[in-house]
Amino acid sequence: MNIPQQIQAFWAPAKLNLDLRIIGRRADGYHDLESIFCLIGLYDTVYLGLREDGKIVLHTPVKGMTQEQDLAYRAAAALKVYTQSGGGVDIWLEKKIPIGGGLGGGSSDAATVLLALNRLWQCGLGRQELIDLGVKLGADVPFFIFGRSAFARGVGEKLIEIDVPKQWYVIIKPDVHVATAKIFSHPDLTRDSKPSIIPAFQALQPFCNDMQAVVFREYPEVWKAYLEMSKHGRALMTGSGSCVFVPCEYQQEAEKIYQQVSKIYEAYCVEGLDVHPLFHV
């Protein structure tokens, strides 16, 4: 990928759902969720270059998708309309976060575009305004703008900071793409978990993912990945899948597990992050 030298680079980190519960189904068809979100040290890179003609151009569209369908493009377009900015931008995405794994890569790219362009276009929006804009793009976008470990309610837009112990994570991605809409519409999906009384890391133990049972049934590859990771610790699926992870207290422990599972699966060994790289932007 050839990027002009004057272009600025911004990181877009992945996330894990350390806990995910479905509290109910709303009248509009969406689901009320509760989840613990954690940022991790696995990144896409978003390259941005200002244009003088007011156009938004995505130079690295995903195969089979128009630029207008891409969340990064849509984020720039939404910010431009909302602020009535005359700015334009060239966008390149260097993808390292696997697509369709439940790690939030597309949402993170969109959040990074909003955070970076808010500064580059001198829009002057506050964090909450950006979150309100982000929720219209996707349920995970507000968390990445929030920029810290968070307990989320609603569709993911109601966020409060939560303390997550410093941990390492080993993640594997089975060779399958889980259709999120299929899982959310499944008749056997758990939709009646009890709301949390105390949204705290220890109070919510043991963690769970209400989507796991249905995903395991519909996608045997994810079930097999879960069984493999369960040999090394308390495994859990993130989001609607397909990635499965194990938390580790120490880097050495995580690297040892990574050495074993990376022989079988696409795998990652990453550290949890305290804050988003663009938190102070």
Tab-separated table of C-alpha atoms in Angstrom:
chain	number	residue	atom	x	y	z
A	1	MET	CA	0.000	0.000	0.000
A	2	ASN	CA	1.586	3.253	-1.158
A	3	ILE	CA	0.828	6.115	1.231
A	4	PRO	CA	2.011	9.666	0.410
A	5	GLN	CA	4.576	10.931	2.937
A	6	GLN	CA	2.529	13.910	4.128
A	7	ILE	CA	-0.366	11.693	5.228
A	8	GLN	CA	-1.026	11.343	8.982
A	9	ALA	CA	-1.420	7.919	10.619
A	10	PHE	CA	-3.790	7.118	13.500
A	11	TRP	CA	-4.257	3.858	15.397
A	12	ALA	CA	-7.596	2.092	15.723
A	13	PRO	CA	-7.461	-0.582	18.475
A	14	ALA	CA	-9.584	-3.715	18.726
A	15	LYS	CA	-11.861	-4.600	21.633
A	16	LEU	CA	-12.993	-7.614	23.587
A	17	ASN	CA	-16.330	-8.188	25.265
A	18	LEU	CA	-15.212	-9.641	28.591
A	19	ASP	CA	-18.856	-10.171	29.511
A	20	LEU	CA	-21.989	-9.913	27.354
A	21	ARG	CA	-25.583	-10.356	28.479
A	22	ILE	CA	-28.827	-9.765	26.628
A	23	ILE	CA	-31.373	-8.209	28.964
A	24	GLY	CA	-34.326	-7.970	26.608
A	25	ARG	CA	-35.673	-7.156	23.183
A	26	ARG	CA	-36.955	-3.678	22.492
A	27	ALA	CA	-40.021	-2.606	20.528
A	28	ASP	CA	-37.774	-1.327	17.703
A	29	GLY	CA	-36.270	-4.808	17.264
A	30	TYR	CA	-32.916	-3.970	18.829
A	31	HIS	CA	-31.705	-5.703	21.972
A	32	ASP	CA	-30.863	-4.196	25.333
A	33	LEU	CA	-27.402	-5.414	26.286
A	34	GLU	CA	-25.003	-5.233	29.175
A	35	SER	CA	-21.329	-5.723	28.447
A	36	ILE	CA	-17.825	-5.074	29.707
A	37	PHE	CA	-15.698	-3.637	26.909
A	38	CYS	CA	-11.911	-3.720	27.015
A	39	LEU	CA	-9.480	-2.158	24.520
A	40	ILE	CA	-6.597	-4.370	23.396
A	41	GLY	CA	-3.248	-3.808	21.706
A	42	LEU	CA	-4.232	-5.048	18.260
A	43	TYR	CA	-4.552	-2.214	15.755
A	44	ASP	CA	-5.735	-1.155	12.353
A	45	THR	CA	-3.981	1.958	11.047
A	46	VAL	CA	-6.073	4.770	9.591
A	47	TYR	CA	-4.221	7.133	7.254
A	48	LEU	CA	-5.809	10.519	6.610
A	49	GLY	CA	-4.841	13.295	4.208
A	50	LEU	CA	-6.777	16.540	3.894
A	51	ARG	CA	-8.215	17.490	0.506
A	52	GLU	CA	-9.090	20.990	-0.674
A	53	ASP	CA	-11.962	19.947	-2.947
A	54	GLY	CA	-14.282	18.822	-0.122
A	55	LYS	CA	-14.443	15.224	-1.360
A	56	ILE	CA	-14.177	12.095	0.801
A	57	VAL	CA	-12.247	9.321	-0.922
A	58	LEU	CA	-11.605	5.857	0.515
A	59	HIS	CA	-8.637	4.353	-1.330
A	60	THR	CA	-8.785	0.891	0.275
A	61	PRO	CA	-12.360	-0.419	0.010
A	62	VAL	CA	-13.033	-3.929	1.258
A	63	LYS	CA	-13.581	-6.404	-1.578
A	64	GLY	CA	-17.249	-6.600	-2.503
A	65	MET	CA	-18.137	-3.354	-0.692
A	66	THR	CA	-18.549	0.162	-2.064
A	67	GLN	CA	-16.801	3.003	-0.275
A	68	GLU	CA	-20.194	4.381	0.752
A	69	GLN	CA	-20.866	1.154	2.693
A	70	ASP	CA	-17.598	1.306	4.642
A	71	LEU	CA	-17.897	2.563	8.228
A	72	ALA	CA	-14.771	4.708	7.950
A	73	TYR	CA	-16.179	6.534	4.913
A	74	ARG	CA	-19.599	6.834	6.548
A	75	ALA	CA	-18.017	8.309	9.671
A	76	ALA	CA	-16.287	11.042	7.664
A	77	ALA	CA	-19.468	11.734	5.700
A	78	ALA	CA	-21.580	11.907	8.875
A	79	LEU	CA	-19.157	14.336	10.537
A	80	LYS	CA	-19.067	16.497	7.410
A	81	VAL	CA	-22.873	16.731	7.266
A	82	TYR	CA	-23.340	17.238	11.018
A	83	THR	CA	-20.782	20.040	11.260
A	84	GLN	CA	-21.413	21.421	7.766
A	85	SER	CA	-17.668	21.267	7.249
A	86	GLY	CA	-16.216	22.109	3.877
A	87	GLY	CA	-13.307	19.751	4.476
A	88	GLY	CA	-12.343	16.801	2.354
A	89	VAL	CA	-10.187	13.793	3.144
A	90	ASP	CA	-8.338	10.884	1.594
A	91	ILE	CA	-8.627	7.693	3.680
A	92	TRP	CA	-6.470	4.578	3.617
A	93	LEU	CA	-7.049	1.638	5.980
A	94	GLU	CA	-4.321	-0.840	6.866
A	95	LYS	CA	-6.249	-3.760	8.353
A	96	LYS	CA	-4.681	-5.930	11.053
A	97	ILE	CA	-7.858	-6.616	13.061
A	98	PRO	CA	-9.552	-9.676	11.513
A	99	ILE	CA	-12.899	-8.965	9.868
A	100	GLY	CA	-15.938	-10.755	11.253
A	101	GLY	CA	-14.301	-11.842	14.485
A	102	GLY	CA	-16.212	-9.772	17.027
A	103	LEU	CA	-13.199	-7.528	17.677
A	104	GLY	CA	-14.837	-4.337	16.410
A	105	GLY	CA	-12.353	-3.416	13.692
A	106	GLY	CA	-14.795	-1.572	11.438
A	107	SER	CA	-16.327	0.318	14.359
A	108	SER	CA	-12.880	1.233	15.657
A	109	ASP	CA	-11.841	2.564	12.242
A	110	ALA	CA	-14.983	4.724	12.203
A	111	ALA	CA	-14.317	6.057	15.709
A	112	THR	CA	-10.716	6.905	14.843
A	113	VAL	CA	-11.902	8.776	11.746
A	114	LEU	CA	-14.357	10.788	13.861
A	115	LEU	CA	-11.783	11.569	16.558
A	116	ALA	CA	-9.025	12.499	14.119
A	117	LEU	CA	-11.139	14.498	11.670
A	118	ASN	CA	-12.798	16.383	14.510
A	119	ARG	CA	-9.328	17.821	15.137
A	120	LEU	CA	-8.043	18.019	11.542
A	121	TRP	CA	-11.219	19.726	10.295
A	122	GLN	CA	-11.322	21.850	13.470
A	123	CYS	CA	-14.936	20.867	14.138
A	124	GLY	CA	-14.686	21.398	17.888
A	125	LEU	CA	-17.150	18.682	18.923
A	126	GLY	CA	-17.017	17.322	22.469
A	127	ARG	CA	-16.702	13.617	23.269
A	128	GLN	CA	-20.426	13.174	23.978
A	129	GLU	CA	-21.379	14.802	20.680
A	130	LEU	CA	-19.049	12.397	18.881
A	131	ILE	CA	-20.563	9.457	20.795
A	132	ASP	CA	-24.071	10.572	19.785
A	133	LEU	CA	-22.902	10.744	16.178
A	134	GLY	CA	-21.123	7.403	16.433
A	135	VAL	CA	-24.103	5.414	17.721
A	136	LYS	CA	-25.875	6.115	14.435
A	137	LEU	CA	-23.025	4.325	12.630
A	138	GLY	CA	-22.807	1.195	14.789
A	139	ALA	CA	-23.359	-0.086	18.323
A	140	ASP	CA	-19.622	-0.450	19.100
A	141	VAL	CA	-18.538	2.953	17.784
A	142	PRO	CA	-19.482	4.898	20.965
A	143	PHE	CA	-17.216	2.694	23.102
A	144	PHE	CA	-14.142	3.433	20.991
A	145	ILE	CA	-14.871	7.175	21.243
A	146	PHE	CA	-15.409	6.797	25.012
A	147	GLY	CA	-11.862	5.467	24.984
A	148	ARG	CA	-11.597	3.517	28.267
A	149	SER	CA	-12.647	0.157	29.653
A	150	ALA	CA	-16.394	0.478	30.046
A	151	PHE	CA	-19.567	-1.114	31.285
A	152	ALA	CA	-22.149	-0.619	28.544
A	153	ARG	CA	-25.936	-0.691	28.590
A	154	GLY	CA	-28.632	-0.152	25.975
A	155	VAL	CA	-27.382	-0.994	22.496
A	156	GLY	CA	-23.897	-0.036	23.693
A	157	GLU	CA	-24.269	3.731	23.892
A	158	LYS	CA	-24.760	4.084	27.676
A	159	LEU	CA	-21.213	3.856	29.008
A	160	ILE	CA	-19.607	4.164	32.404
A	161	GLU	CA	-15.938	3.661	33.177
A	162	ILE	CA	-15.049	0.356	34.837
A	163	ASP	CA	-11.762	-0.825	36.308
A	164	VAL	CA	-10.385	-3.860	34.481
A	165	PRO	CA	-7.242	-5.471	35.921
A	166	LYS	CA	-4.149	-5.351	33.741
A	167	GLN	CA	-4.295	-8.556	31.708
A	168	TRP	CA	-2.961	-10.210	28.600
A	169	TYR	CA	-5.215	-12.011	26.144
A	170	VAL	CA	-4.662	-14.859	23.732
A	171	ILE	CA	-7.180	-14.747	20.891
A	172	ILE	CA	-7.837	-17.239	18.113
A	173	LYS	CA	-9.979	-16.778	15.030
A	174	PRO	CA	-11.514	-19.858	13.429
A	175	ASP	CA	-11.868	-19.701	9.657
A	176	VAL	CA	-15.542	-18.731	9.644
A	177	HIS	CA	-17.556	-15.509	9.487
A	178	VAL	CA	-20.480	-15.306	11.928
A	179	ALA	CA	-23.530	-13.408	10.652
A	180	THR	CA	-24.440	-11.147	13.579
A	181	ALA	CA	-27.977	-10.495	12.306
A	182	LYS	CA	-28.593	-14.245	12.115
A	183	ILE	CA	-27.598	-14.686	15.757
A	184	PHE	CA	-29.646	-11.743	17.034
A	185	SER	CA	-32.744	-13.035	15.221
A	186	HIS	CA	-32.322	-16.662	16.317
A	187	PRO	CA	-35.372	-17.943	18.237
A	188	ASP	CA	-33.213	-19.737	20.813
A	189	LEU	CA	-31.080	-16.712	21.718
A	190	THR	CA	-31.060	-15.915	25.451
A	191	ARG	CA	-32.865	-12.598	25.895
A	192	ASP	CA	-33.787	-12.570	29.576
A	193	SER	CA	-30.591	-12.223	31.579
A	194	LYS	CA	-31.042	-10.260	34.788
A	195	PRO	CA	-29.733	-6.684	34.798
A	196	SER	CA	-26.621	-6.115	36.898
A	197	ILE	CA	-27.068	-4.510	40.294
A	198	ILE	CA	-23.414	-3.555	40.679
A	199	PRO	CA	-21.586	-2.945	37.363
A	200	ALA	CA	-18.151	-3.880	38.669
A	201	PHE	CA	-15.502	-6.303	37.366
A	202	GLN	CA	-15.558	-8.655	40.356
A	203	ALA	CA	-19.301	-8.388	40.985
A	204	LEU	CA	-20.095	-9.717	37.501
A	205	GLN	CA	-18.012	-12.886	37.831
A	206	PRO	CA	-18.248	-15.470	36.400
A	207	PHE	CA	-18.330	-13.774	33.013
A	208	CYS	CA	-20.484	-15.145	30.220
A	209	ASN	CA	-21.611	-14.429	26.668
A	210	ASP	CA	-25.308	-14.972	26.006
A	211	MET	CA	-24.632	-15.419	22.286
A	212	GLN	CA	-22.240	-18.333	22.691
A	213	ALA	CA	-24.729	-21.212	22.836
A	214	VAL	CA	-26.469	-20.242	19.589
A	215	VAL	CA	-23.197	-19.479	17.779
A	216	PHE	CA	-21.716	-22.825	18.856
A	217	ARG	CA	-24.776	-24.623	17.503
A	218	GLU	CA	-24.845	-22.770	14.175
A	219	TYR	CA	-21.073	-22.610	13.644
A	220	PRO	CA	-19.268	-25.811	14.739
A	221	GLU	CA	-15.918	-24.232	13.872
A	222	VAL	CA	-16.377	-21.733	16.712
A	223	TRP	CA	-17.317	-24.542	19.099
A	224	LYS	CA	-14.120	-26.383	18.188
A	225	ALA	CA	-12.088	-23.215	18.757
A	226	TYR	CA	-13.718	-22.792	22.156
A	227	LEU	CA	-12.841	-26.354	23.134
A	228	GLU	CA	-9.228	-25.779	22.097
A	229	MET	CA	-8.924	-22.569	24.114
A	230	SER	CA	-10.647	-24.152	27.123
A	231	LYS	CA	-7.585	-26.384	27.500
A	232	HIS	CA	-5.626	-23.269	28.495
A	233	GLY	CA	-8.017	-21.338	30.746
A	234	ARG	CA	-11.526	-19.931	31.013
A	235	ALA	CA	-12.338	-19.358	27.338
A	236	LEU	CA	-15.010	-16.971	26.114
A	237	MET	CA	-16.279	-15.787	22.756
A	238	THR	CA	-16.160	-12.040	22.120
A	239	GLY	CA	-19.208	-10.239	20.744
A	240	SER	CA	-21.157	-12.369	18.303
A	241	GLY	CA	-17.944	-14.218	17.375
A	242	SER	CA	-16.103	-15.784	15.777
A	243	CYS	CA	-13.013	-15.007	17.902
A	244	VAL	CA	-12.462	-16.858	21.170
A	245	PHE	CA	-10.056	-15.660	23.871
A	246	VAL	CA	-8.459	-16.581	27.175
A	247	PRO	CA	-7.345	-13.903	29.681
A	248	CYS	CA	-3.938	-14.265	31.354
A	249	GLU	CA	-2.470	-12.446	34.318
A	250	TYR	CA	1.096	-12.517	32.989
A	251	GLN	CA	2.671	-11.950	29.577
A	252	GLN	CA	4.827	-15.064	29.898
A	253	GLU	CA	1.762	-17.222	30.469
A	254	ALA	CA	0.005	-15.676	27.464
A	255	GLU	CA	2.999	-16.166	25.169
A	256	LYS	CA	3.249	-19.829	26.166
A	257	ILE	CA	-0.408	-20.416	25.228
A	258	TYR	CA	0.031	-18.408	22.027
A	259	GLN	CA	2.928	-20.612	20.938
A	260	GLN	CA	0.670	-23.644	21.159
A	261	VAL	CA	-2.570	-22.384	19.623
A	262	SER	CA	-0.899	-20.399	16.817
A	263	LYS	CA	0.172	-23.727	15.310
A	264	ILE	CA	-3.512	-24.497	14.730
A	265	TYR	CA	-5.298	-21.155	14.368
A	266	GLU	CA	-4.812	-17.563	13.328
A	267	ALA	CA	-3.846	-16.231	16.747
A	268	TYR	CA	-2.953	-13.042	18.604
A	269	CYS	CA	-1.212	-12.362	21.922
A	270	VAL	CA	-2.059	-8.850	23.118
A	271	GLU	CA	-2.156	-6.677	26.202
A	272	GLY	CA	-5.211	-4.849	27.495
A	273	LEU	CA	-5.097	-1.065	27.110
A	274	ASP	CA	-5.944	1.525	29.758
A	275	VAL	CA	-6.977	4.187	27.237
A	276	HIS	CA	-7.513	4.661	23.511
A	277	PRO	CA	-4.433	6.004	21.644
A	278	LEU	CA	-6.500	9.076	20.669
A	279	PHE	CA	-8.162	9.557	24.060
A	280	HIS	CA	-6.571	12.964	24.649
A	281	VAL	CA	-7.237	14.185	21.097
